[in-house]
Rosetta silent file (secondary structure, phi, psi, omega in degrees, C-alpha in Angstrom):
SEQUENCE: XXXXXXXXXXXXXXXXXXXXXXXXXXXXXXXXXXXXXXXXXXXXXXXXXXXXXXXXXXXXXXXXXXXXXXXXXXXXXXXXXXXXXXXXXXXXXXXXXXXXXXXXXXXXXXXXXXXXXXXXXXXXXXXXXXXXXXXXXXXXXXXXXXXXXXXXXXXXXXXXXXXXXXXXXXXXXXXXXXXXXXXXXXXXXXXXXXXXXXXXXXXXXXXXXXXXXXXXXXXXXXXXXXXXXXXXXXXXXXXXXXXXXXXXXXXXXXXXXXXXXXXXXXXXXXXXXXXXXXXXXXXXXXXXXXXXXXXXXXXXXXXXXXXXXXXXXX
SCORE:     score description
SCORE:     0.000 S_00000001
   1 L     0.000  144.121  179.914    0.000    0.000    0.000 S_00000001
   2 L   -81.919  136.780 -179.620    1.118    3.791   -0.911 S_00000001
   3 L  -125.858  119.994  169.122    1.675    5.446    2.543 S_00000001
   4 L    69.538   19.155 -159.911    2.007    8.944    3.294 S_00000001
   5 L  -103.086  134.497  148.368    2.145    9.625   -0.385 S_00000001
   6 L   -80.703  111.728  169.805    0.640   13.310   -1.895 S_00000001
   7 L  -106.339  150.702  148.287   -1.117   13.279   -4.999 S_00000001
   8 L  -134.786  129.086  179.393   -2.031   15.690   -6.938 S_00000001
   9 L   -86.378   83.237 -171.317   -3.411   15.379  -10.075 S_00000001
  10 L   -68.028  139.321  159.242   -2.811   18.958  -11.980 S_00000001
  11 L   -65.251 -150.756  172.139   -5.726   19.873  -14.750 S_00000001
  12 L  -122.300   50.330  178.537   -4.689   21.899  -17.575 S_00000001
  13 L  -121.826 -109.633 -175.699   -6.098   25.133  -15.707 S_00000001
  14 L  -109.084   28.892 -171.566   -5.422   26.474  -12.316 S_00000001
  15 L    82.739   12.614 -170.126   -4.479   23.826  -10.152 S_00000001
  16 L   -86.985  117.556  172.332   -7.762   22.708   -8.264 S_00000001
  17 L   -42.194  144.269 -173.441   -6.476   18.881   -7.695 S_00000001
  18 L  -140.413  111.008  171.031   -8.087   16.137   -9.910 S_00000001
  19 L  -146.194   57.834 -164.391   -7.433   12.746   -8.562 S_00000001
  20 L    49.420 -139.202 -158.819  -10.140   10.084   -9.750 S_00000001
  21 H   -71.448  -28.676 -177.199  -12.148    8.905   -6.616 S_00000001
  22 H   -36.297  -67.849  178.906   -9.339   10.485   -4.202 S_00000001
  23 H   -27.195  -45.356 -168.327  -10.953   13.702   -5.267 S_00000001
  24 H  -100.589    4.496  173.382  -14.035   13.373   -4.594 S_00000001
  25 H  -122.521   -8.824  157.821  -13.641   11.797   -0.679 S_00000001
  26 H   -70.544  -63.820 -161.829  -11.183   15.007   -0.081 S_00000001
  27 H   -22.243  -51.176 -165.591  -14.186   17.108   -0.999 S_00000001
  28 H   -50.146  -70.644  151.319  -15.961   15.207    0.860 S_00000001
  29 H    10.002  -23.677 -165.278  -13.773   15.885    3.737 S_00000001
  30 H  -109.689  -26.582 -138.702  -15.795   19.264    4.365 S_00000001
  31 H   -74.628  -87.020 -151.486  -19.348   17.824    4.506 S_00000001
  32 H   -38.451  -28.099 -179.179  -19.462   16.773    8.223 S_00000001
  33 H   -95.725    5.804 -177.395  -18.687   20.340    9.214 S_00000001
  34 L   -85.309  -11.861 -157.223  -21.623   21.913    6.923 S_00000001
  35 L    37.742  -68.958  152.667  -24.244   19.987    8.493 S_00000001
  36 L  -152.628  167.378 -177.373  -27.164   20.723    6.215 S_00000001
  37 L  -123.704  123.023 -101.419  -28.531   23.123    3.726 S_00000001
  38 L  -164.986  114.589 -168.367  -32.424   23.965    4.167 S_00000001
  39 L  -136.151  138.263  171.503  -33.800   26.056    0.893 S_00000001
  40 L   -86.131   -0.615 -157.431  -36.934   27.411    0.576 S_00000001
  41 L   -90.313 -154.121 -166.651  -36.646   27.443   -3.416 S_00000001
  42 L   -55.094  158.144  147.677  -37.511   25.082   -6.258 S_00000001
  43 L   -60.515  175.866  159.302  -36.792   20.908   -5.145 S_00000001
  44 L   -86.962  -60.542 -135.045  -34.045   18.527   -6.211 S_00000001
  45 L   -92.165  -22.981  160.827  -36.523   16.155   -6.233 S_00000001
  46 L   -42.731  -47.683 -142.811  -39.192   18.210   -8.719 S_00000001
  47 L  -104.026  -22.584 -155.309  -35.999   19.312  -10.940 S_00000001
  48 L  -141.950   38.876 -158.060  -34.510   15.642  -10.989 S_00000001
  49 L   -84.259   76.727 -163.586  -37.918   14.247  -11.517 S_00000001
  50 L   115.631  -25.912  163.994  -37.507   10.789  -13.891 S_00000001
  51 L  -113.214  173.250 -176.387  -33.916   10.546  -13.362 S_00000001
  52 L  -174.896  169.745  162.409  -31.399    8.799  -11.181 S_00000001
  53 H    64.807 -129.952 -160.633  -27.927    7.251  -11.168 S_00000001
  54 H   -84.980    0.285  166.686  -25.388    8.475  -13.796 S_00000001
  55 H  -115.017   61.032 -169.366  -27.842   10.690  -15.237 S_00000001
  56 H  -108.936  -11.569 -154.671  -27.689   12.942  -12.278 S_00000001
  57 L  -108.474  149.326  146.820  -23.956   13.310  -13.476 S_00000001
  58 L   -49.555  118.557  149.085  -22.679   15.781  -16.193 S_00000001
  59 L    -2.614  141.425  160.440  -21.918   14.674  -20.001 S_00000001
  60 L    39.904   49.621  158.119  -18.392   13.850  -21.002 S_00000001
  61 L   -73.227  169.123  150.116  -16.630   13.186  -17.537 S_00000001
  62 L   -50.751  -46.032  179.430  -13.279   11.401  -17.269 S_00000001
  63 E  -151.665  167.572 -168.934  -14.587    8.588  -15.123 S_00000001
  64 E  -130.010  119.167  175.236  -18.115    7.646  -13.721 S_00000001
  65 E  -132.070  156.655  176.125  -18.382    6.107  -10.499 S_00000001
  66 E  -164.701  109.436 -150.736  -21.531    5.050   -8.562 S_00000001
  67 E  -144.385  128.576 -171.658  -20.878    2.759   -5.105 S_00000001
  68 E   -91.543   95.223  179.850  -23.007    1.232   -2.544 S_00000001
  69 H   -27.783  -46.715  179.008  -21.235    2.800    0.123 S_00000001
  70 H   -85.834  -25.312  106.152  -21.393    0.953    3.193 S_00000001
  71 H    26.137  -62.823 -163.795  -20.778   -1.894    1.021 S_00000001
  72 L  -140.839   39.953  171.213  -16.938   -1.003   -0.064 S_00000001
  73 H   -74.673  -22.157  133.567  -16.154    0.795    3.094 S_00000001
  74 H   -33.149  -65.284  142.582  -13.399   -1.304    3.048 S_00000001
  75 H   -62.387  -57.427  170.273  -11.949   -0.142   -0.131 S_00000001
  76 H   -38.221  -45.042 -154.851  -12.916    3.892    0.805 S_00000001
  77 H   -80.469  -16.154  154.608  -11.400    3.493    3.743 S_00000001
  78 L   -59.893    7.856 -175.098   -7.912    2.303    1.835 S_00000001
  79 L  -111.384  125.993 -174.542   -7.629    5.100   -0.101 S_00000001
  80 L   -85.384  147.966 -159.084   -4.968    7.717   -0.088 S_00000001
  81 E  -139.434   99.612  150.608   -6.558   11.411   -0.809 S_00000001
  82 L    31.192   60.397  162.915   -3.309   13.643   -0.637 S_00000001
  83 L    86.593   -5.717  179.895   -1.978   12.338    2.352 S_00000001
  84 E  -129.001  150.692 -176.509   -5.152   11.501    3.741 S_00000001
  85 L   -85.543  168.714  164.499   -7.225    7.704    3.986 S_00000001
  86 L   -55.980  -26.980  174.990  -11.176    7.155    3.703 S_00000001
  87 H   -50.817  -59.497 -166.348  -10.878    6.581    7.772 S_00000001
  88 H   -46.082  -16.993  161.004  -10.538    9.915    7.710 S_00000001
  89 H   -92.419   21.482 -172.556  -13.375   10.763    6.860 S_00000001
  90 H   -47.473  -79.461 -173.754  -15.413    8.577    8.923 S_00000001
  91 H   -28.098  -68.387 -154.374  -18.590   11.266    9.578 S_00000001
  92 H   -72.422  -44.715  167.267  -19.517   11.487    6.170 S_00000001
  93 H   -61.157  -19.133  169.760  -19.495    7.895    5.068 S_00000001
  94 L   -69.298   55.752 -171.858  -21.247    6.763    8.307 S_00000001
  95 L  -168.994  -25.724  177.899  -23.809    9.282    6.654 S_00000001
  96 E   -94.768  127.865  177.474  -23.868    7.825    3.270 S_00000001
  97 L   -98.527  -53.637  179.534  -25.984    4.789    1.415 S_00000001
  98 E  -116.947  140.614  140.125  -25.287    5.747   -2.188 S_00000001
  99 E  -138.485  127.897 -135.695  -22.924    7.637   -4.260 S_00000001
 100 E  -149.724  152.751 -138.908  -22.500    8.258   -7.885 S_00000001
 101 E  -146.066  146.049  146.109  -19.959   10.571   -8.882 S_00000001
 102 E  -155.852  137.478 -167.042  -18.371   12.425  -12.270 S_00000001
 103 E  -118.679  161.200  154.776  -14.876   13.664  -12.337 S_00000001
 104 L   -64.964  145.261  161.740  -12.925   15.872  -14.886 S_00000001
 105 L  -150.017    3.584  156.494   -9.623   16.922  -16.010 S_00000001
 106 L   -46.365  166.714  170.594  -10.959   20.243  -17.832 S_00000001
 107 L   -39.911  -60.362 -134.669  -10.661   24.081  -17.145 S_00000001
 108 L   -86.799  -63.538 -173.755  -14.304   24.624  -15.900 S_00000001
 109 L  -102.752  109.919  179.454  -15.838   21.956  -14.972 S_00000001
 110 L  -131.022   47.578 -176.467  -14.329   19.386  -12.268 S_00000001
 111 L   150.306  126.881  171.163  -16.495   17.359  -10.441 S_00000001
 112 E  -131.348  135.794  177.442  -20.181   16.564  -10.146 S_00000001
 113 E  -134.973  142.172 -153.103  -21.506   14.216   -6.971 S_00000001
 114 E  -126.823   54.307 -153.101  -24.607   13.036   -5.841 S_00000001
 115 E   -88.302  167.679  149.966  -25.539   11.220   -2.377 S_00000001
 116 L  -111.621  164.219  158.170  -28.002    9.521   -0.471 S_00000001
 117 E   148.683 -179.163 -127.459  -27.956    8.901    3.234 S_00000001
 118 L  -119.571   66.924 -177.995  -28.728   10.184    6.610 S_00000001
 119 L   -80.143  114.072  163.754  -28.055   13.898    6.242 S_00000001
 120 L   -38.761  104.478  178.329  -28.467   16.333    9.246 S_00000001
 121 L   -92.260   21.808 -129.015  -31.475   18.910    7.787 S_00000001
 122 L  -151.287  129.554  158.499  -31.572   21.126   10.531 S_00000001
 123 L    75.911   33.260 -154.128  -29.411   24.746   10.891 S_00000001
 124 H   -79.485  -52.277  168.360  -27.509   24.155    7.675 S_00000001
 125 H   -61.551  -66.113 -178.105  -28.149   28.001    6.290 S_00000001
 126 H   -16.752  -62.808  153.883  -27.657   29.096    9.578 S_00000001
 127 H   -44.857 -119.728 -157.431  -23.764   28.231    8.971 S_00000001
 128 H    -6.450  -28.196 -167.023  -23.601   29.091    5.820 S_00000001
 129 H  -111.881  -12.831  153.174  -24.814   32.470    5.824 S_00000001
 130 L   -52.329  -34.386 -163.329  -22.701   33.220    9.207 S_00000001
 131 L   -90.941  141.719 -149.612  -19.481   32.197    7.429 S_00000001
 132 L   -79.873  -27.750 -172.777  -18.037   35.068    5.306 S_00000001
 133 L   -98.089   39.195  177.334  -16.701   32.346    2.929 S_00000001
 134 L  -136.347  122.445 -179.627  -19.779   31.240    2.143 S_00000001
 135 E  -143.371  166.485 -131.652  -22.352   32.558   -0.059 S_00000001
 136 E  -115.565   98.153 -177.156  -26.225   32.079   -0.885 S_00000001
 137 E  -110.393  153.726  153.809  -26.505   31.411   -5.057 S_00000001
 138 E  -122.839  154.165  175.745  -29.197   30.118   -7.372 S_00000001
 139 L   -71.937  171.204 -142.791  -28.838   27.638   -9.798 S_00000001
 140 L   -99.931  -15.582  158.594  -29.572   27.904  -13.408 S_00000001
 141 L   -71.530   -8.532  170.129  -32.467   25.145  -11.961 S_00000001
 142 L    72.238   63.918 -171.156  -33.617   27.774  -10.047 S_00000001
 143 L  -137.897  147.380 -157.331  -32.876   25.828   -6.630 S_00000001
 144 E   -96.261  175.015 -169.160  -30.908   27.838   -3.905 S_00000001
 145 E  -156.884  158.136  160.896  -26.987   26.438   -3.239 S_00000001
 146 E  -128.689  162.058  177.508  -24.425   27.940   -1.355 S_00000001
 147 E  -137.018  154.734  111.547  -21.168   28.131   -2.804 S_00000001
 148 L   -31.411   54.160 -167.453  -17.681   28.844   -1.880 S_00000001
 149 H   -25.135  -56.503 -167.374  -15.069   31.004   -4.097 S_00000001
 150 H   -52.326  -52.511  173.721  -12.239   29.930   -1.766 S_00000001
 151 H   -88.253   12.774  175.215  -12.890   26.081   -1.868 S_00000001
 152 L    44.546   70.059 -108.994  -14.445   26.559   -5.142 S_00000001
 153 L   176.609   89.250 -162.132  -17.195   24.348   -3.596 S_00000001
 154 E  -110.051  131.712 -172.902  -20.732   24.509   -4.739 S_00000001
 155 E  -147.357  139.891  155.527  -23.230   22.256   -1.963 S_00000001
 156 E  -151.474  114.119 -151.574  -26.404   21.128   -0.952 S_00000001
 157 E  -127.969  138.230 -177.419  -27.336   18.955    1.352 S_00000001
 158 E  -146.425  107.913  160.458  -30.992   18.191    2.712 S_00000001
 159 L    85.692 -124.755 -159.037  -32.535   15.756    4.232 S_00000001
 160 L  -108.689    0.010 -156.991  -31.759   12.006    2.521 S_00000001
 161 E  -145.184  129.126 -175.373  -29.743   13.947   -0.110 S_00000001
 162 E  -128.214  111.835 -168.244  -26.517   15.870   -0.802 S_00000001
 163 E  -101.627  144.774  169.326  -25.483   17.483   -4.721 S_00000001
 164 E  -138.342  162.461  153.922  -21.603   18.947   -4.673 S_00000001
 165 E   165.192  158.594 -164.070  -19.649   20.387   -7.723 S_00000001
 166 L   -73.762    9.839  156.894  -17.147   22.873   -8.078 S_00000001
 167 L  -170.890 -176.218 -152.086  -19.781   25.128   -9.147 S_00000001
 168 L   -27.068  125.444  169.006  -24.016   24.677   -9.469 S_00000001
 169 L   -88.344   14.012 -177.378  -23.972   21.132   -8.231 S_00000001
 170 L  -132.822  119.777 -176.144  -27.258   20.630   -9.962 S_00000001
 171 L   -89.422   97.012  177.748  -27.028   19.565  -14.015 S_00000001
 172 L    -8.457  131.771  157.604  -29.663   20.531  -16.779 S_00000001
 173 L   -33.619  161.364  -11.458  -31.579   17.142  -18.551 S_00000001
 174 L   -82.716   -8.659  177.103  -30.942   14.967  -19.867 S_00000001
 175 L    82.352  164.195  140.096  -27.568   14.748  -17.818 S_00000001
 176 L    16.753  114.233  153.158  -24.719   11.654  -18.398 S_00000001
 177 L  -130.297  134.963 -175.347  -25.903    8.199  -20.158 S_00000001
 178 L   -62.060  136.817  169.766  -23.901    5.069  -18.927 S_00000001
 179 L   -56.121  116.385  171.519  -22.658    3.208  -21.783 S_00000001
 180 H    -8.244  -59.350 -144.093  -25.083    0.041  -23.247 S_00000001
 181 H   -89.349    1.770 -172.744  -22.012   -2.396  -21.799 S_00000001
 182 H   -60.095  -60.670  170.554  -22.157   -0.768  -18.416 S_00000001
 183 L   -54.616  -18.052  167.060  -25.229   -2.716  -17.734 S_00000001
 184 L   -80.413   -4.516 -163.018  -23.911   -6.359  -18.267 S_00000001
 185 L  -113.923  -13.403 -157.571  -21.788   -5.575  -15.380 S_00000001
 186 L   -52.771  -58.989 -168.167  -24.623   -3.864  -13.077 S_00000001
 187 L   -30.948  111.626  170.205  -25.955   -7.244  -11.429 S_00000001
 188 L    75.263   11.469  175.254  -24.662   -7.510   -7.945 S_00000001
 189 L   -88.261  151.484 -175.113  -22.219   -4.989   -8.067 S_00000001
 190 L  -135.699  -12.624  132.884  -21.147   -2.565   -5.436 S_00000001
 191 E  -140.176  154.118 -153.722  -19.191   -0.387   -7.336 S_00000001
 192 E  -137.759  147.280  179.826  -19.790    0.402  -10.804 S_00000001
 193 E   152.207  172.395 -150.083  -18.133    2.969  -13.272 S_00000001
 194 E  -149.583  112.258 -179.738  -16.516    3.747  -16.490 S_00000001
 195 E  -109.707  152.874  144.880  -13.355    5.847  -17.013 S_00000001
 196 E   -97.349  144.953  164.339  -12.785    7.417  -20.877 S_00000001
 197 L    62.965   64.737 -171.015   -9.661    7.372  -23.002 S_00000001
 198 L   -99.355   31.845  178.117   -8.297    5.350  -19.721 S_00000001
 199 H   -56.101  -39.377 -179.123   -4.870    4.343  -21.944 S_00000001
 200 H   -78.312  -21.536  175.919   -2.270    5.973  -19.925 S_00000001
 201 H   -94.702    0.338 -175.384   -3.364    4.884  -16.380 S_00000001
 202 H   -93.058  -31.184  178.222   -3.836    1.313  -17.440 S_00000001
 203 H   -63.288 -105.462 -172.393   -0.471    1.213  -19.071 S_00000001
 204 H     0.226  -81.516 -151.524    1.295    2.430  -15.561 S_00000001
 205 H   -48.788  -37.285 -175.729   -0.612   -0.318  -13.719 S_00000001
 206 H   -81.664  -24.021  150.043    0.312   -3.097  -16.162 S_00000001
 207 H   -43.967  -67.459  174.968    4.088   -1.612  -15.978 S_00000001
 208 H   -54.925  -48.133  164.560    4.029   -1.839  -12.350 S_00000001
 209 L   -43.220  -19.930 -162.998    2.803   -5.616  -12.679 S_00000001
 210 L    59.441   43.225  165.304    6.143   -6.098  -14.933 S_00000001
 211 L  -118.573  115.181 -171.975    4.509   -6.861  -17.340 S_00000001
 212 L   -93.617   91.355 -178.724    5.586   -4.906  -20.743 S_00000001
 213 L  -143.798  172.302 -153.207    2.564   -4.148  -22.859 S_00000001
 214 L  -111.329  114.489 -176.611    0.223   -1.581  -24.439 S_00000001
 215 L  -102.959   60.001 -159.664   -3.627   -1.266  -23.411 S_00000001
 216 L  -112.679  120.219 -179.345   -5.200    0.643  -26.092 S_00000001
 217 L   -83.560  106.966  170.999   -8.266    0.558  -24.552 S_00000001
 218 L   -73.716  -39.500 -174.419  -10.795    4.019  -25.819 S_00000001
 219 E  -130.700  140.513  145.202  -13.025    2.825  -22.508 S_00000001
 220 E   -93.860  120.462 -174.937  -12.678    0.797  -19.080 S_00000001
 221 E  -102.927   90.541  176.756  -15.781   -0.672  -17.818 S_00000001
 222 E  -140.032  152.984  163.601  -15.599   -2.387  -14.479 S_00000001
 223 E  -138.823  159.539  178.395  -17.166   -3.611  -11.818 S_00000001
 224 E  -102.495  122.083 -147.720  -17.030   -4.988   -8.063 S_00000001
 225 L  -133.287  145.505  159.757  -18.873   -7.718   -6.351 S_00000001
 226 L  -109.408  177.755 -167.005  -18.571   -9.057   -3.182 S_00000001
 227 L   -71.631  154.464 -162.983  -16.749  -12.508   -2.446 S_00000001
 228 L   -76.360  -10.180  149.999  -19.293  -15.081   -1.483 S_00000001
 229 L  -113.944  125.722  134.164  -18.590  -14.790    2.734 S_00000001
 230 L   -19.431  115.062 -145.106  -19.256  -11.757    3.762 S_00000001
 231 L    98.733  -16.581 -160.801  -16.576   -9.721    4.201 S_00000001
 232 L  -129.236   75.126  169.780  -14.250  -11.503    2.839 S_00000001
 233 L    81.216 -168.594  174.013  -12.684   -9.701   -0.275 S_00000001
 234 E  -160.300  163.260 -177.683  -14.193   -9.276   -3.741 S_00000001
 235 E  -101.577  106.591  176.612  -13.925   -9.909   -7.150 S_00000001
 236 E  -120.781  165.899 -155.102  -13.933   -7.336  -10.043 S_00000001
 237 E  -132.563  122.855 -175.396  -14.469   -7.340  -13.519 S_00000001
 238 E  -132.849  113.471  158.527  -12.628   -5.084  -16.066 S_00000001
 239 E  -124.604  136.280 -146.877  -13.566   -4.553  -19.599 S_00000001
 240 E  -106.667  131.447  173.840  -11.316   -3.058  -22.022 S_00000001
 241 E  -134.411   98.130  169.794  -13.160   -1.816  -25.051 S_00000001
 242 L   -89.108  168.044 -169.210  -10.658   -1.250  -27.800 S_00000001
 243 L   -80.379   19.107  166.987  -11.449    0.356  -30.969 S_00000001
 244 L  -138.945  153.001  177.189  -11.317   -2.951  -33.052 S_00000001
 245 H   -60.211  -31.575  165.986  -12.365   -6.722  -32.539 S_00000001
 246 H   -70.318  -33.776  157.183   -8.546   -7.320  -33.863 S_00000001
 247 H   -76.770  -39.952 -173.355   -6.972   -5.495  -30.849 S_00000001
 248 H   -48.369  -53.452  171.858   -9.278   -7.112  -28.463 S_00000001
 249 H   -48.992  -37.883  167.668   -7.998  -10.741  -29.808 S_00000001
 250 H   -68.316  -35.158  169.162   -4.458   -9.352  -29.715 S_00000001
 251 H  -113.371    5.116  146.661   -4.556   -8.747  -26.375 S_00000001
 252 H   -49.471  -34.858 -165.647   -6.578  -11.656  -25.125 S_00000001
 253 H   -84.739  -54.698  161.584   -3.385  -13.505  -26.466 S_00000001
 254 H   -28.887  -79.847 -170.605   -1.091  -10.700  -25.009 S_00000001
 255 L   -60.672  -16.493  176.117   -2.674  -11.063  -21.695 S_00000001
 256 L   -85.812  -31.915  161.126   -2.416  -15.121  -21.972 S_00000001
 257 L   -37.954  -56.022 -175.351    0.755  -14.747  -22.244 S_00000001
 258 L   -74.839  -25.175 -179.135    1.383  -12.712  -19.141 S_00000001
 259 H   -42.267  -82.641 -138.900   -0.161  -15.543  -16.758 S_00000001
 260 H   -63.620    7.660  161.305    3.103  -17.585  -17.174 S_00000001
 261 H   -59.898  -60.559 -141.680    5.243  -14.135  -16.591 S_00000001
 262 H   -78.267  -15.779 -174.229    3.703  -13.066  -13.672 S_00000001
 263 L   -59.220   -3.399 -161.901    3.508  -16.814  -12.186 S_00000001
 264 L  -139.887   17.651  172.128    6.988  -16.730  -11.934 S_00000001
 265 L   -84.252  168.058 -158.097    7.974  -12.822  -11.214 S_00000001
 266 L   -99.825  111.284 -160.021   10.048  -11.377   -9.110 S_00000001
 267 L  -130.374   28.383 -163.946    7.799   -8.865   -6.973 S_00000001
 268 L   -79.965  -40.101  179.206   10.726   -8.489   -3.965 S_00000001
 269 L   -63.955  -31.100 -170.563   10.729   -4.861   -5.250 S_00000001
 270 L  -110.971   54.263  178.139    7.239   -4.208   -5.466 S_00000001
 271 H   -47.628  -29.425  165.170    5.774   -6.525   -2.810 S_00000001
 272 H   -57.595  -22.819  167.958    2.684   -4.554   -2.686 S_00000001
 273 H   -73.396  -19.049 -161.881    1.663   -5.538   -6.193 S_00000001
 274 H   -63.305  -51.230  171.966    2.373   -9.103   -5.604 S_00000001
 275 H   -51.373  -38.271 -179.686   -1.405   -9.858   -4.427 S_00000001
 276 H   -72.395  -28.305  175.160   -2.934   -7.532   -6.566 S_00000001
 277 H   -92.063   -6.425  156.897   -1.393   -9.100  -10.027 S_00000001
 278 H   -51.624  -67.310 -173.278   -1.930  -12.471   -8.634 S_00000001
 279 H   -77.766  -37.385 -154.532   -5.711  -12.189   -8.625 S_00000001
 280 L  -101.898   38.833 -178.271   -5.956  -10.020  -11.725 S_00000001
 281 L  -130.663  -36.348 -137.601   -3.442  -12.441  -13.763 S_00000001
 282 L   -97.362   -0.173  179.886   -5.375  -15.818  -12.188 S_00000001
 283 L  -132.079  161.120  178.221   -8.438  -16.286  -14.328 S_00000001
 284 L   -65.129  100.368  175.059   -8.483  -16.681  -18.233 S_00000001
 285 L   -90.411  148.318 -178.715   -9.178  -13.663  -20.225 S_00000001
 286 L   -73.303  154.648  178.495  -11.642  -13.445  -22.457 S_00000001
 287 L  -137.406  148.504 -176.478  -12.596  -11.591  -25.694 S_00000001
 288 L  -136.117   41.192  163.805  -16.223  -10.332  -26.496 S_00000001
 289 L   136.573 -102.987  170.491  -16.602   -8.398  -30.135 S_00000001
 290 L  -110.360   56.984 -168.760  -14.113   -5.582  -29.218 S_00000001
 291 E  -103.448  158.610  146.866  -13.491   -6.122  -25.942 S_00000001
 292 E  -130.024  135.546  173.722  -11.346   -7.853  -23.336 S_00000001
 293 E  -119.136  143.311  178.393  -12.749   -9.121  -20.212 S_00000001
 294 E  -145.879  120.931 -179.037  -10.752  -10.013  -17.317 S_00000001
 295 E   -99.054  116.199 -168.418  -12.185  -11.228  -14.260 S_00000001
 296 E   -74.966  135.448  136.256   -9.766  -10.912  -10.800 S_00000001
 297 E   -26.210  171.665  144.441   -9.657  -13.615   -8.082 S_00000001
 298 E   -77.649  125.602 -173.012  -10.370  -12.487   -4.714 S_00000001
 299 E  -124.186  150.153 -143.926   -8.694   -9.450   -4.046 S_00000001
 300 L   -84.668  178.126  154.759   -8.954   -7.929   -0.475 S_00000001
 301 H   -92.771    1.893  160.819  -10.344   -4.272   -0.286 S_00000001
 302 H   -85.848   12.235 -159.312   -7.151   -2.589    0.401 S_00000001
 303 H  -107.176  -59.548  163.703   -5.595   -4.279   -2.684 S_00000001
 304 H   -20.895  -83.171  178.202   -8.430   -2.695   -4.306 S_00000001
 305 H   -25.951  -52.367  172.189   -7.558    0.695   -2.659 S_00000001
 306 H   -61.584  -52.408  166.211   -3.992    0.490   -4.681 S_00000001
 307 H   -49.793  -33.850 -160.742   -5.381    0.061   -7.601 S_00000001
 308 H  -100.333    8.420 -176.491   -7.230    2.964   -7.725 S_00000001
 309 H   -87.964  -53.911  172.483   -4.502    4.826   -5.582 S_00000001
 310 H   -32.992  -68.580  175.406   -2.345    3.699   -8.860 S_00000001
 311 H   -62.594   -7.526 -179.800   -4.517    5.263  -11.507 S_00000001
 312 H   -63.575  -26.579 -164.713   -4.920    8.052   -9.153 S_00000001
 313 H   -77.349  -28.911  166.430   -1.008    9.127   -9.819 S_00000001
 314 L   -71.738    0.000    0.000   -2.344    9.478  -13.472 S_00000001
């Protein structure tokens, strides 16, 4: 496991970090001291009336996540956020059921998030409109928000339900649609999500495995299940969807290939990888039009936590 590590993820603007899911559990980080925000204006639930799930989320993020919270608290709670874990944050996820998520790597727009969960409704303006760095906006939904120049911090939280984004947390129909293949993976899953044009962070991870090859994958699709005792690790599912049926085949073969590497590498440098390339080298991958599917062993939820701490550095 990365310890004590700082990421930052720069955009190509001004510096507000972008770090996959790290990002969005620093944010988070803030929630517990806002308590709630209590609006007299239009609903969320009027304005978001016929939708749910990713298309609560902006168009054309980087990656789409949406995780049954209590669920993978194991993985959240592995994850390093610039120096800080998912422990850390203990208030808000005890507070959370669902959350579905879209991150960025743009100027403008860098984050949109969405919760359910046990929210405190009660004195929420009451902050807000005491604190100087806080101030009382409406959305282009005509629903009141408060936002934050300093944290660049847009929030609302009521009740069973909490919208964030780095401005108007709340996003105009028809919002985000999840990709057709998204849905073979939904069943039983406990986190779910999609990153685009994920070539450069899969290529790291399959570097760090020692293994030397080329992913190029235009989408990742995967999802996470849990292991069959409760509690006791899980199993995820990655699908690579390149842009021909001829790379998919190439690297089914590629990737068959790599079993008998990794059975017999040398991980004394990287010992932390050794579990994680174990399970996602251990089952036979598959190819499905233009596709590659590769299904992991059990892998623990801190092993989990690396992975996405990996693509995080990316």
């Amino acid at each position: 496991m990365i310890k004590n590590r700082k990421v930052k993820i720069p955009g190509k603007g001004s510096g507000f970090p972008c770090s996959g899911v790290g990002l969005l559990l620093l944010l988070f980080l803030l929630l517990p001291l806002f308590a709630s925000c209590a609006s007299s204006s239009a609903s969320p639930q009027a304005f978001y009336a016929g939708r749910r799930d990713f298309s609560l989320m902006g168009p054309g993020a980087d990656l789409y996540i949406k995780a049954e919270v209590q669920s993978v608290r194991p993985i959240l709670e592995g994850l390093i956020l610039g120096g800080l874990t998912g422990a850390e944050i203990k208030d808000f996820l005890d507070m959370s059921e669902t959350l579905t998520a879209a991150v960025y790597m743009g100027e403008e727009r860098r984050f949109y998030a969405a919760a359910t969960g046990r929210f405190p409704s009660a004195r929420g303006g009451f902050f807000f409109g005491l604190s100087k760095d806080w101030e009382k906006r409406k959305s282009s939904s005509g629903i009141d928000y408060w936002y934050s120049d300093k944290s660049k911090l847009g929030v609302f939280l009521r009740g069973k339900n909490a919208y964030l984004a780095n401005a108007d947390p709340f996003v105009p129909p028809p919002g985000a649609r999840a990709p057709e293949t998204v849905g073979a993976l939904q069943n039983g899953a406990v986190l779910l999500g999609w990153m685009e044009d994920p070539a450069s962070a899969l290529n790291t991870i399959v570097a760090a495995f020692g293994v030397p090859i080329a992913i190029p994958a235009e989408r990742l699709i995967f999802g996470v299940y849990p292991g069959e005792e409760k509690n006791i690790g899980y199993t995820v599912v990655l699908r690579f969807e390149t842009p021909t049926p001829t790379q998919a085949n190439a690297l089914v073969r590629i990737f068959t290939l790599a079993r008998a590497a990794i059975a017999g590498a040398d991980f004394s440098n990287r010992p932390d990888m050794e579990a994680l390339a174990r399970a996602f080298f251990s089952g036979t991958p598959r190819q499905e039009g233009n596709a590659l599917i590769l299904t992991s062993g059990l892998v623990s939820g801190p092993d989990i936590a690396l992975l996405f701490n990996i693509i995080s550095l990316y």
